[in-house]
Each structure stands twice: as C-alpha cells, then as structure tokens.
Amino acid sequence: MVSHMIITTTAHIEGKKITAYQGIVFGEVITGINVFKDFGAGIRNIVGGRSKSYEDELTVARENALSEMESRASAKGANAIVGMKMDYEVLGADNGMLMVTCSGTAVKLMDESEYLG
C-alpha cells in the first residue's frame, strides 16, 4: 500500500491545521486462514518459533483495511485521518477467520500554500 494520506493515531498532526472534520471512516477485512498454513503454524506452536505465514496474512489484512479506510476518507473529500485505531479478532468455530478493523476521523488539512503565502 502506497499512501499519500497522513494517517495517525493522534488527535492532531504536528505543524498542520485541521480545517474540517468529514466524519468517521472504517476499514474492515475478514479473511480465511489457509489449512496448510495452520498445520505449519501448529508445528511451530509445539516446537516454538514464529509463524511467518500467519504474520504475512496479518500484514496483508492490515494493509487492506488501512487502504479501504483511506479510500472512504478520500471519497468524503478528506486528505488525512486522525485518531486511527486498529483491532484484530479471530472468528469462527475453528478460529479459521481473521478480522482486522480500523477506524478514524477523516479530516481536511489546510493546504500549505494557504498559510505560506
């Protein structure tokens, strides 16, 4: 994901002025976890170590959720998101689904040319 929009967990952006609040935006991703990856992760749980396949799956889900939230903010005319929060959940009877959600407030920042000139 190549982002040109500032996304921050803080309520303000140092050196930037918020001129308008465009509302709350969300990004949600629910993905199934591959059975073969599960088997490999199970072995690592027994012998110890990290599960690269799960980490990769989590990274992709997180990037997709952020991208979805950014698209929704852009559609509202925003050029930044403040107060971003992210959450992860494992779902399903066999814990075979991963849900990643993020939310934040879409805002418009003052164009630098407005306060430089």
PDB file of C-alpha atoms in Angstrom:
ATOM      1  CA  MET A   1       0.000   0.000   0.000  1.00  0.00           C
ATOM      2  CA  VAL A   2       1.481   3.346  -1.026  1.00  0.00           C
ATOM      3  CA  SER A   3      -0.271   6.031   0.968  1.00  0.00           C
ATOM      4  CA  HIS A   4      -0.172   9.744   0.254  1.00  0.00           C
ATOM      5  CA  MET A   5      -2.661  10.463   3.011  1.00  0.00           C
ATOM      6  CA  ILE A   6      -1.446  11.139   6.537  1.00  0.00           C
ATOM      7  CA  ILE A   7      -2.935   8.548   8.900  1.00  0.00           C
ATOM      8  CA  THR A   8      -2.137   8.970  12.581  1.00  0.00           C
ATOM      9  CA  THR A   9      -3.252   7.611  15.934  1.00  0.00           C
ATOM     10  CA  THR A  10      -3.028  11.091  17.450  1.00  0.00           C
ATOM     11  CA  ALA A  11      -5.800  13.700  17.549  1.00  0.00           C
ATOM     12  CA  HIS A  12      -3.731  16.321  15.699  1.00  0.00           C
ATOM     13  CA  ILE A  13      -0.896  16.427  13.227  1.00  0.00           C
ATOM     14  CA  GLU A  14       2.095  18.487  14.327  1.00  0.00           C
ATOM     15  CA  GLY A  15       2.540  21.530  12.094  1.00  0.00           C
ATOM     16  CA  LYS A  16      -0.776  21.013  10.270  1.00  0.00           C
ATOM     17  CA  LYS A  17      -4.107  22.776  10.767  1.00  0.00           C
ATOM     18  CA  ILE A  18      -7.354  20.806  10.537  1.00  0.00           C
ATOM     19  CA  THR A  19      -9.925  22.903   8.665  1.00  0.00           C
ATOM     20  CA  ALA A  20     -12.846  20.444   8.511  1.00  0.00           C
ATOM     21  CA  TYR A  21     -13.969  17.169  10.034  1.00  0.00           C
ATOM     22  CA  GLN A  22     -15.501  14.856   7.419  1.00  0.00           C
ATOM     23  CA  GLY A  23     -16.793  12.109   9.720  1.00  0.00           C
ATOM     24  CA  ILE A  24     -15.756   8.698  10.963  1.00  0.00           C
ATOM     25  CA  VAL A  25     -14.358   6.230   8.443  1.00  0.00           C
ATOM     26  CA  PHE A  26     -13.820   2.485   8.733  1.00  0.00           C
ATOM     27  CA  GLY A  27     -11.865  -0.257   7.038  1.00  0.00           C
ATOM     28  CA  GLU A  28     -12.776  -3.904   7.581  1.00  0.00           C
ATOM     29  CA  VAL A  29     -11.224  -7.093   6.293  1.00  0.00           C
ATOM     30  CA  ILE A  30     -12.249 -10.659   7.099  1.00  0.00           C
ATOM     31  CA  THR A  31     -10.067 -13.360   5.639  1.00  0.00           C
ATOM     32  CA  GLY A  32      -9.933 -17.130   5.904  1.00  0.00           C
ATOM     33  CA  ILE A  33      -6.772 -18.740   7.186  1.00  0.00           C
ATOM     34  CA  ASN A  34      -5.305 -21.463   4.970  1.00  0.00           C
ATOM     35  CA  VAL A  35      -5.414 -25.048   6.323  1.00  0.00           C
ATOM     36  CA  PHE A  36      -1.849 -25.782   5.177  1.00  0.00           C
ATOM     37  CA  LYS A  37      -0.589 -22.646   6.903  1.00  0.00           C
ATOM     38  CA  ASP A  38      -2.489 -23.752  10.031  1.00  0.00           C
ATOM     39  CA  PHE A  39      -0.677 -27.097  10.005  1.00  0.00           C
ATOM     40  CA  GLY A  40       2.736 -25.427   9.784  1.00  0.00           C
ATOM     41  CA  ALA A  41       1.809 -22.931  12.487  1.00  0.00           C
ATOM     42  CA  GLY A  42       0.632 -25.780  14.730  1.00  0.00           C
ATOM     43  CA  ILE A  43       4.007 -27.464  14.463  1.00  0.00           C
ATOM     44  CA  ARG A  44       5.756 -24.193  15.333  1.00  0.00           C
ATOM     45  CA  ASN A  45       3.470 -23.821  18.359  1.00  0.00           C
ATOM     46  CA  ILE A  46       4.698 -27.208  19.599  1.00  0.00           C
ATOM     47  CA  VAL A  47       8.410 -26.616  18.957  1.00  0.00           C
ATOM     48  CA  GLY A  48       8.391 -22.832  19.374  1.00  0.00           C
ATOM     49  CA  GLY A  49       9.081 -20.062  16.905  1.00  0.00           C
ATOM     50  CA  ARG A  50       7.193 -17.544  14.844  1.00  0.00           C
ATOM     51  CA  SER A  51       4.650 -18.323  12.145  1.00  0.00           C
ATOM     52  CA  LYS A  52       5.784 -16.356   9.082  1.00  0.00           C
ATOM     53  CA  SER A  53       2.682 -17.417   7.129  1.00  0.00           C
ATOM     54  CA  TYR A  54       0.330 -16.005   9.805  1.00  0.00           C
ATOM     55  CA  GLU A  55       2.421 -12.852  10.077  1.00  0.00           C
ATOM     56  CA  ASP A  56       2.230 -12.377   6.301  1.00  0.00           C
ATOM     57  CA  GLU A  57      -1.544 -12.954   6.365  1.00  0.00           C
ATOM     58  CA  LEU A  58      -1.907 -10.384   9.143  1.00  0.00           C
ATOM     59  CA  THR A  59       0.228  -7.838   7.279  1.00  0.00           C
ATOM     60  CA  VAL A  60      -1.880  -8.159   4.118  1.00  0.00           C
ATOM     61  CA  ALA A  61      -5.152  -7.889   6.078  1.00  0.00           C
ATOM     62  CA  ARG A  62      -3.895  -4.811   7.952  1.00  0.00           C
ATOM     63  CA  GLU A  63      -2.753  -3.089   4.734  1.00  0.00           C
ATOM     64  CA  ASN A  64      -6.094  -3.860   3.047  1.00  0.00           C
ATOM     65  CA  ALA A  65      -8.083  -2.467   5.996  1.00  0.00           C
ATOM     66  CA  LEU A  66      -5.996   0.735   6.014  1.00  0.00           C
ATOM     67  CA  SER A  67      -6.356   1.088   2.242  1.00  0.00           C
ATOM     68  CA  GLU A  68     -10.140   0.652   2.474  1.00  0.00           C
ATOM     69  CA  MET A  69     -10.364   3.274   5.235  1.00  0.00           C
ATOM     70  CA  GLU A  70      -8.191   5.676   3.235  1.00  0.00           C
ATOM     71  CA  SER A  71     -10.413   5.240   0.150  1.00  0.00           C
ATOM     72  CA  ARG A  72     -13.508   6.019   2.210  1.00  0.00           C
ATOM     73  CA  ALA A  73     -11.858   9.129   3.669  1.00  0.00           C
ATOM     74  CA  SER A  74     -10.822  10.303   0.212  1.00  0.00           C
ATOM     75  CA  ALA A  75     -14.400   9.805  -1.043  1.00  0.00           C
ATOM     76  CA  LYS A  76     -15.522  12.215   1.707  1.00  0.00           C
ATOM     77  CA  GLY A  77     -13.047  14.832   0.487  1.00  0.00           C
ATOM     78  CA  ALA A  78     -10.548  14.290   3.309  1.00  0.00           C
ATOM     79  CA  ASN A  79      -6.784  14.418   2.937  1.00  0.00           C
ATOM     80  CA  ALA A  80      -5.868  12.914   6.335  1.00  0.00           C
ATOM     81  CA  ILE A  81      -7.182  10.620   9.078  1.00  0.00           C
ATOM     82  CA  VAL A  82      -6.657  11.312  12.784  1.00  0.00           C
ATOM     83  CA  GLY A  83      -7.394   9.207  15.851  1.00  0.00           C
ATOM     84  CA  MET A  84      -6.902   5.926  13.972  1.00  0.00           C
ATOM     85  CA  LYS A  85      -7.468   2.746  15.957  1.00  0.00           C
ATOM     86  CA  MET A  86      -6.944  -0.824  14.776  1.00  0.00           C
ATOM     87  CA  ASP A  87      -8.331  -4.066  16.180  1.00  0.00           C
ATOM     88  CA  TYR A  88      -7.812  -7.760  15.435  1.00  0.00           C
ATOM     89  CA  GLU A  89     -10.166 -10.682  16.117  1.00  0.00           C
ATOM     90  CA  VAL A  90     -10.089 -14.398  15.381  1.00  0.00           C
ATOM     91  CA  LEU A  91     -13.541 -15.659  14.336  1.00  0.00           C
ATOM     92  CA  GLY A  92     -15.304 -18.900  13.525  1.00  0.00           C
ATOM     93  CA  ALA A  93     -15.969 -22.149  15.358  1.00  0.00           C
ATOM     94  CA  ASP A  94     -12.480 -23.382  14.463  1.00  0.00           C
ATOM     95  CA  ASN A  95     -10.837 -19.929  14.660  1.00  0.00           C
ATOM     96  CA  GLY A  96     -10.368 -20.107  10.893  1.00  0.00           C
ATOM     97  CA  MET A  97     -11.140 -16.459  10.133  1.00  0.00           C
ATOM     98  CA  LEU A  98      -9.144 -13.325  10.850  1.00  0.00           C
ATOM     99  CA  MET A  99     -10.891  -9.941  11.119  1.00  0.00           C
ATOM    100  CA  VAL A 100      -8.955  -6.677  11.038  1.00  0.00           C
ATOM    101  CA  THR A 101     -10.838  -3.417  11.560  1.00  0.00           C
ATOM    102  CA  CYS A 102      -9.650   0.159  11.722  1.00  0.00           C
ATOM    103  CA  SER A 103     -11.426   3.442  12.264  1.00  0.00           C
ATOM    104  CA  GLY A 104     -10.534   7.094  12.449  1.00  0.00           C
ATOM    105  CA  THR A 105     -11.789  10.600  11.787  1.00  0.00           C
ATOM    106  CA  ALA A 106     -11.451  11.843   8.211  1.00  0.00           C
ATOM    107  CA  VAL A 107     -10.250  15.460   8.146  1.00  0.00           C
ATOM    108  CA  LYS A 108      -9.240  18.178   5.729  1.00  0.00           C
ATOM    109  CA  LEU A 109      -5.883  19.778   6.395  1.00  0.00           C
ATOM    110  CA  MET A 110      -5.111  23.334   5.370  1.00  0.00           C
ATOM    111  CA  ASP A 111      -3.193  23.433   2.100  1.00  0.00           C
ATOM    112  CA  GLU A 112       0.377  24.596   2.793  1.00  0.00           C
ATOM    113  CA  SER A 113       0.033  27.292   0.117  1.00  0.00           C
ATOM    114  CA  GLU A 114      -2.788  28.858   2.190  1.00  0.00           C
ATOM    115  CA  TYR A 115      -0.518  29.632   5.132  1.00  0.00           C
ATOM    116  CA  LEU A 116       2.808  30.037   3.352  1.00  0.00           C
ATOM    117  CA  GLY A 117       1.664  32.865   1.106  1.00  0.00           C
TER     118      GLY A 117
END
